[in-house]
Amino acid sequence: MAPAKATNAVRLLLGSTALWLSQLGVQTVSASKAVTAHLAAKWPETPLLLEASEFMAEESNEIFWQFLETVQELAIYKQTESDYSYYNLILKKAGQFLDNLHINLLKFAFSIRAYSPAIQMFQQIAADEPPPDGCNAFVVIHKKHTCKINEIKKLLKKAASRTRPYLFKGDHKFPTNKENLPVVILYAEMGTRAFSAFHKVLSEKAQNGEILYVLRHYIQKPSSRKMYLSGYGVELAIKSTEYKALDDTQVKTVTNTTVEDETEANEVQGFLFGKLKS
C-alpha cells in the first residue's frame, strides 16, 4: 500500500506542476502582447565623440580644445573596436579632464542623447554653405571654400577684402588674444585623419596670431541608423470600435439632492468632505 500511495502522490505532484506550468505559459504569451513605442528624431544618429566634445565645451572652452588634442584620430578605433569598447574609450579620454561626478553626468547625457541636437545644428550650417563635393573636411575663409590645405595660404591673402563671416554663440573658437583677424572656419568630424591634418595647420597659425580659428562639426557620411531618443513620455491612445447594445429606455432623473450628495462624496486633495461632515 505504501508504494501505491507514494506513486499516487508523485502523479498528483506532477499533475499540479504541469497545470502550473501551463498557466504560466498562458501568462507569458499574454504578457508578450505589450506595445513598445520608440521615439526617433528626424536626423540620423550622431557620433558619441562629438557629443562628448559638446559636453566639454559647456565646462569651458579651454577644456574643449584640450580634449580635442587627445582625440584627434580617435575615430579610427571605431572601425576595429565594438561600440561598447569605443564608448569606454571615449569615457577614458574624458576622464583626463573630468572628475567622477562629471563622468556620471556625461554618461547620463549619452543615455538621453542630450547633445545630439547641437551636432545636427552644425551639420545643418555646413549643408547651407554648401560643402565641396567629395571632401571629408573643408575650410571657409571669408566665403571662399577649399578642402585642400595648400590653398589656405592663398585664400588668406585677400581675405580682408571679403565679407567677414557671422559667428554663432555655439561656435568653438581657438583660444587667442586677438579678435580682429581673418576668420578660418573648419568643417570636419573630430577624431578623423582629415580633421587632424587641418587642425595641425590651423592651430599653428592661430597660435602665431595669424588667424581666428573656428571649428564646426561636419559629418561627410552620416550614419544610416536612426537617432532614438529617450527621456520622453509617449502616449498611445486606443479607441474601441466595438458596438455595444444599451437599453436607454429607462433613464434615471438626476435630482439636485443626488448631485449634492455626489459632490460631498468627492475627494478634494485627499479630504473626503462627505465623511468629515457626517
Short mmCIF file of N, CA, C and O in Angstrom, two decimals, residues 104-184:
data_model
loop_
_atom_site.label_atom_id
_atom_site.label_comp_id
_atom_site.label_asym_id
_atom_site.label_seq_id
_atom_site.Cartn_x
_atom_site.Cartn_y
_atom_site.Cartn_z
N ASN A 104 29.82 60.77 -14.58
CA ASN A 104 28.46 60.24 -14.46
C ASN A 104 27.45 61.12 -15.19
O ASN A 104 26.50 60.62 -15.81
N LEU A 105 27.66 62.43 -15.14
CA LEU A 105 26.78 63.34 -15.88
C LEU A 105 26.95 63.15 -17.38
O LEU A 105 25.97 63.22 -18.14
N LEU A 106 28.18 62.88 -17.80
CA LEU A 106 28.42 62.62 -19.23
C LEU A 106 27.74 61.33 -19.66
O LEU A 106 27.15 61.27 -20.76
N LYS A 107 27.78 60.31 -18.83
CA LYS A 107 27.08 59.05 -19.15
C LYS A 107 25.58 59.29 -19.28
O LYS A 107 24.92 58.75 -20.18
N PHE A 108 25.04 60.10 -18.38
CA PHE A 108 23.61 60.41 -18.44
C PHE A 108 23.28 61.19 -19.71
O PHE A 108 22.25 60.95 -20.36
N ALA A 109 24.16 62.13 -20.08
CA ALA A 109 23.95 62.89 -21.31
C ALA A 109 24.00 61.98 -22.53
O ALA A 109 23.24 62.17 -23.50
N PHE A 110 24.88 60.96 -22.50
CA PHE A 110 24.92 59.98 -23.59
C PHE A 110 23.60 59.20 -23.66
O PHE A 110 23.10 58.92 -24.75
N SER A 111 23.07 58.83 -22.50
CA SER A 111 21.88 57.97 -22.47
C SER A 111 20.66 58.68 -23.05
O SER A 111 19.81 58.03 -23.67
N ILE A 112 20.55 59.98 -22.85
CA ILE A 112 19.40 60.72 -23.39
C ILE A 112 19.76 61.48 -24.66
O ILE A 112 18.91 62.20 -25.19
N ARG A 113 21.00 61.33 -25.12
CA ARG A 113 21.49 61.99 -26.34
C ARG A 113 21.23 63.50 -26.28
O ARG A 113 20.71 64.11 -27.21
N ALA A 114 21.63 64.08 -25.16
CA ALA A 114 21.32 65.49 -24.90
C ALA A 114 21.99 66.44 -25.87
O ALA A 114 21.45 67.52 -26.16
N TYR A 115 23.18 66.08 -26.39
CA TYR A 115 23.93 66.99 -27.24
C TYR A 115 23.83 66.63 -28.72
O TYR A 115 24.50 67.26 -29.54
N SER A 116 23.01 65.68 -29.05
CA SER A 116 22.81 65.33 -30.45
C SER A 116 22.20 66.48 -31.26
O SER A 116 22.62 66.71 -32.40
N PRO A 117 21.23 67.23 -30.73
CA PRO A 117 20.70 68.37 -31.50
C PRO A 117 21.76 69.41 -31.82
O PRO A 117 21.71 70.04 -32.89
N ALA A 118 22.74 69.61 -30.93
CA ALA A 118 23.80 70.58 -31.20
C ALA A 118 24.66 70.12 -32.38
O ALA A 118 25.05 70.93 -33.24
N ILE A 119 24.94 68.82 -32.45
CA ILE A 119 25.71 68.28 -33.58
C ILE A 119 24.92 68.46 -34.88
O ILE A 119 25.49 68.84 -35.91
N GLN A 120 23.63 68.20 -34.83
CA GLN A 120 22.80 68.36 -36.02
C GLN A 120 22.71 69.81 -36.45
O GLN A 120 22.60 70.11 -37.65
N MET A 121 22.75 70.72 -35.49
CA MET A 121 22.73 72.15 -35.83
C MET A 121 23.95 72.52 -36.68
O MET A 121 23.82 73.18 -37.72
N PHE A 122 25.14 72.07 -36.25
CA PHE A 122 26.35 72.34 -37.04
C PHE A 122 26.28 71.65 -38.40
O PHE A 122 26.75 72.20 -39.41
N GLN A 123 25.70 70.47 -38.43
CA GLN A 123 25.56 69.74 -39.70
C GLN A 123 24.68 70.52 -40.67
O GLN A 123 24.96 70.56 -41.87
N GLN A 124 23.64 71.15 -40.15
CA GLN A 124 22.75 71.94 -41.00
C GLN A 124 23.44 73.20 -41.49
O GLN A 124 23.26 73.63 -42.64
N ILE A 125 24.25 73.82 -40.60
CA ILE A 125 25.00 75.01 -41.02
C ILE A 125 25.97 74.65 -42.14
O ILE A 125 26.14 75.40 -43.12
N ALA A 126 26.63 73.50 -42.03
CA ALA A 126 27.56 73.05 -43.06
C ALA A 126 26.83 72.79 -44.38
O ALA A 126 27.35 73.08 -45.46
N ALA A 127 25.62 72.24 -44.29
CA ALA A 127 24.84 71.96 -45.51
C ALA A 127 24.44 73.24 -46.24
O ALA A 127 24.26 73.24 -47.46
N ASP A 128 24.31 74.34 -45.49
CA ASP A 128 23.93 75.62 -46.11
C ASP A 128 25.10 76.32 -46.78
O ASP A 128 24.91 77.32 -47.46
N GLU A 129 26.33 75.82 -46.62
CA GLU A 129 27.49 76.51 -47.20
C GLU A 129 27.49 76.51 -48.73
O GLU A 129 27.68 77.60 -49.31
N PRO A 130 27.37 75.47 -49.48
CA PRO A 130 27.36 74.04 -49.16
C PRO A 130 28.78 73.48 -49.20
O PRO A 130 29.68 74.13 -49.74
N PRO A 131 28.99 72.27 -48.68
CA PRO A 131 30.33 71.68 -48.70
C PRO A 131 30.75 71.28 -50.11
O PRO A 131 29.92 70.86 -50.92
N PRO A 132 32.04 71.38 -50.43
CA PRO A 132 32.53 70.91 -51.74
C PRO A 132 32.33 69.41 -51.90
O PRO A 132 32.32 68.66 -50.92
N ASP A 133 32.16 68.98 -53.12
CA ASP A 133 31.93 67.56 -53.39
C ASP A 133 33.16 66.72 -53.07
O ASP A 133 34.29 67.09 -53.42
N GLY A 134 32.91 65.59 -52.40
CA GLY A 134 33.97 64.62 -52.15
C GLY A 134 34.98 65.03 -51.09
O GLY A 134 36.08 64.48 -51.05
N CYS A 135 34.66 65.99 -50.24
CA CYS A 135 35.60 66.46 -49.22
C CYS A 135 35.20 65.92 -47.85
O CYS A 135 34.05 66.10 -47.42
N ASN A 136 36.13 65.26 -47.18
CA ASN A 136 35.88 64.81 -45.81
C ASN A 136 35.88 65.97 -44.82
O ASN A 136 35.23 65.91 -43.78
N ALA A 137 36.64 67.00 -45.16
CA ALA A 137 36.71 68.21 -44.34
C ALA A 137 37.02 69.38 -45.27
O ALA A 137 37.64 69.21 -46.32
N PHE A 138 36.59 70.58 -44.88
CA PHE A 138 36.86 71.76 -45.70
C PHE A 138 36.87 73.00 -44.82
O PHE A 138 36.38 72.99 -43.68
N VAL A 139 37.46 74.06 -45.33
CA VAL A 139 37.52 75.33 -44.61
C VAL A 139 36.81 76.40 -45.42
O VAL A 139 36.75 76.33 -46.67
N VAL A 140 36.29 77.38 -44.72
CA VAL A 140 35.66 78.55 -45.34
C VAL A 140 36.41 79.78 -44.84
O VAL A 140 36.42 80.05 -43.63
N ILE A 141 37.01 80.51 -45.76
CA ILE A 141 37.77 81.71 -45.42
C ILE A 141 37.09 82.89 -46.09
O ILE A 141 37.27 83.14 -47.29
N HIS A 142 36.25 83.57 -45.33
CA HIS A 142 35.53 84.74 -45.83
C HIS A 142 34.81 84.42 -47.14
O HIS A 142 35.04 85.04 -48.19
N LYS A 143 33.96 83.39 -47.08
CA LYS A 143 33.09 82.96 -48.18
C LYS A 143 33.81 82.23 -49.31
O LYS A 143 33.20 81.96 -50.35
N LYS A 144 35.07 81.88 -49.12
CA LYS A 144 35.79 81.07 -50.08
C LYS A 144 36.01 79.68 -49.50
O LYS A 144 36.47 79.54 -48.36
N HIS A 145 35.67 78.64 -50.27
CA HIS A 145 35.74 77.27 -49.79
C HIS A 145 36.93 76.53 -50.41
O HIS A 145 37.28 76.78 -51.56
N THR A 146 37.48 75.63 -49.61
CA THR A 146 38.50 74.73 -50.13
C THR A 146 38.66 73.54 -49.20
O THR A 146 38.45 73.66 -47.98
N CYS A 147 39.00 72.40 -49.79
CA CYS A 147 39.29 71.22 -48.98
C CYS A 147 40.74 70.79 -49.17
O CYS A 147 41.10 69.65 -48.86
N LYS A 148 41.55 71.72 -49.67
CA LYS A 148 42.98 71.47 -49.85
C LYS A 148 43.77 72.38 -48.91
O LYS A 148 43.62 73.60 -48.94
N ILE A 149 44.62 71.76 -48.11
CA ILE A 149 45.37 72.51 -47.12
C ILE A 149 46.33 73.50 -47.78
O ILE A 149 46.54 74.61 -47.27
N ASN A 150 46.89 73.14 -48.92
CA ASN A 150 47.87 74.02 -49.56
C ASN A 150 47.25 75.27 -50.19
O ASN A 150 47.97 76.16 -50.66
N GLU A 151 45.92 75.38 -50.20
CA GLU A 151 45.27 76.56 -50.74
C GLU A 151 44.89 77.56 -49.65
O GLU A 151 44.41 78.66 -49.96
N ILE A 152 45.09 77.21 -48.39
CA ILE A 152 44.71 78.10 -47.28
C ILE A 152 45.51 79.40 -47.33
O ILE A 152 44.95 80.50 -47.18
N LYS A 153 46.80 79.29 -47.55
CA LYS A 153 47.66 80.48 -47.58
C LYS A 153 47.24 81.44 -48.69
O LYS A 153 47.24 82.67 -48.53
N LYS A 154 46.86 80.90 -49.83
CA LYS A 154 46.44 81.72 -50.97
C LYS A 154 45.14 82.46 -50.66
O LYS A 154 45.00 83.65 -50.98
N LEU A 155 44.18 81.78 -50.03
CA LEU A 155 42.89 82.40 -49.72
C LEU A 155 43.01 83.44 -48.61
O LEU A 155 42.18 84.35 -48.51
N LEU A 156 44.00 83.31 -47.77
CA LEU A 156 44.18 84.27 -46.67
C LEU A 156 44.72 85.62 -47.15
O LEU A 156 44.53 86.64 -46.47
N LYS A 157 45.39 85.66 -48.29
CA LYS A 157 46.00 86.90 -48.76
C LYS A 157 44.97 87.99 -49.02
O LYS A 157 45.18 89.15 -48.70
N LYS A 158 43.84 87.64 -49.63
CA LYS A 158 42.81 88.62 -49.95
C LYS A 158 41.56 88.47 -49.08
O LYS A 158 40.48 88.94 -49.44
N ALA A 159 41.73 87.83 -47.93
CA ALA A 159 40.58 87.60 -47.05
C ALA A 159 40.01 88.90 -46.49
O ALA A 159 38.80 89.05 -46.32
N ALA A 160 40.88 89.89 -46.23
CA ALA A 160 40.44 91.16 -45.64
C ALA A 160 39.52 91.94 -46.57
O ALA A 160 38.69 92.73 -46.12
N SER A 161 39.63 91.71 -47.87
CA SER A 161 38.79 92.43 -48.84
C SER A 161 37.40 91.81 -48.99
O SER A 161 36.53 92.41 -49.63
N ARG A 162 37.21 90.63 -48.41
CA ARG A 162 35.92 89.95 -48.50
C ARG A 162 35.14 90.11 -47.19
O ARG A 162 35.69 90.50 -46.16
N THR A 163 33.85 89.79 -47.25
CA THR A 163 32.97 89.97 -46.09
C THR A 163 33.36 89.02 -44.96
O THR A 163 33.55 87.82 -45.20
N ARG A 164 33.43 89.53 -43.75
CA ARG A 164 33.74 88.71 -42.59
C ARG A 164 32.53 87.84 -42.24
O ARG A 164 31.40 88.33 -42.20
N PRO A 165 32.72 86.55 -41.97
CA PRO A 165 31.57 85.66 -41.70
C PRO A 165 30.94 85.94 -40.33
O PRO A 165 31.60 86.46 -39.42
N TYR A 166 29.68 85.58 -40.23
CA TYR A 166 28.96 85.72 -38.96
C TYR A 166 29.25 84.50 -38.09
O TYR A 166 29.17 83.36 -38.55
N LEU A 167 29.59 84.75 -36.84
CA LEU A 167 29.90 83.67 -35.91
C LEU A 167 28.76 83.51 -34.92
O LEU A 167 28.23 84.49 -34.40
N PHE A 168 28.40 82.25 -34.66
CA PHE A 168 27.30 81.94 -33.75
C PHE A 168 27.82 81.80 -32.32
O PHE A 168 29.02 81.63 -32.08
N LYS A 169 26.89 81.85 -31.39
CA LYS A 169 27.24 81.75 -29.98
C LYS A 169 27.86 80.39 -29.65
O LYS A 169 28.76 80.30 -28.82
N GLY A 170 27.41 79.33 -30.31
CA GLY A 170 27.90 77.99 -30.02
C GLY A 170 29.16 77.60 -30.77
O GLY A 170 29.62 76.46 -30.64
N ASP A 171 29.72 78.52 -31.57
CA ASP A 171 30.95 78.21 -32.31
C ASP A 171 32.11 77.99 -31.35
O ASP A 171 32.21 78.64 -30.30
N HIS A 172 33.02 77.11 -31.74
CA HIS A 172 34.19 76.79 -30.92
C HIS A 172 35.39 77.57 -31.47
O HIS A 172 35.94 77.24 -32.53
N LYS A 173 35.80 78.60 -30.73
CA LYS A 173 36.92 79.45 -31.14
C LYS A 173 38.20 79.00 -30.45
O LYS A 173 38.21 78.80 -29.22
N PHE A 174 39.24 78.88 -31.23
CA PHE A 174 40.55 78.54 -30.66
C PHE A 174 41.01 79.68 -29.78
O PHE A 174 40.91 80.85 -30.16
N PRO A 175 41.49 79.37 -28.57
CA PRO A 175 41.89 80.44 -27.62
C PRO A 175 42.94 81.37 -28.23
O PRO A 175 43.99 80.94 -28.68
N THR A 176 42.63 82.66 -28.26
CA THR A 176 43.54 83.67 -28.79
C THR A 176 43.24 85.01 -28.14
O THR A 176 42.11 85.24 -27.66
N ASN A 177 44.22 85.87 -28.12
CA ASN A 177 44.06 87.19 -27.51
C ASN A 177 43.56 88.22 -28.51
O ASN A 177 43.17 89.33 -28.11
N LYS A 178 43.58 87.91 -29.78
CA LYS A 178 43.17 88.85 -30.82
C LYS A 178 41.87 88.38 -31.46
O LYS A 178 41.63 87.20 -31.62
N GLU A 179 41.04 89.35 -31.82
CA GLU A 179 39.78 89.05 -32.48
C GLU A 179 39.72 89.59 -33.90
O GLU A 179 39.04 89.04 -34.76
N ASN A 180 40.41 90.68 -34.16
CA ASN A 180 40.38 91.32 -35.48
C ASN A 180 41.37 90.64 -36.41
O ASN A 180 42.38 91.22 -36.83
N LEU A 181 41.07 89.38 -36.74
CA LEU A 181 41.93 88.57 -37.59
C LEU A 181 41.08 87.89 -38.67
O LEU A 181 39.85 87.78 -38.52
N PRO A 182 41.70 87.46 -39.75
CA PRO A 182 40.94 86.67 -40.75
C PRO A 182 40.35 85.41 -40.11
O PRO A 182 41.03 84.71 -39.37
N VAL A 183 39.10 85.16 -40.40
CA VAL A 183 38.39 84.04 -39.78
C VAL A 183 38.46 82.83 -40.70
O VAL A 183 38.07 82.89 -41.87
N VAL A 184 38.96 81.73 -40.15
CA VAL A 184 39.01 80.46 -40.88
C VAL A 184 38.12 79.47 -40.15
O VAL A 184 38.39 79.11 -39.00
#
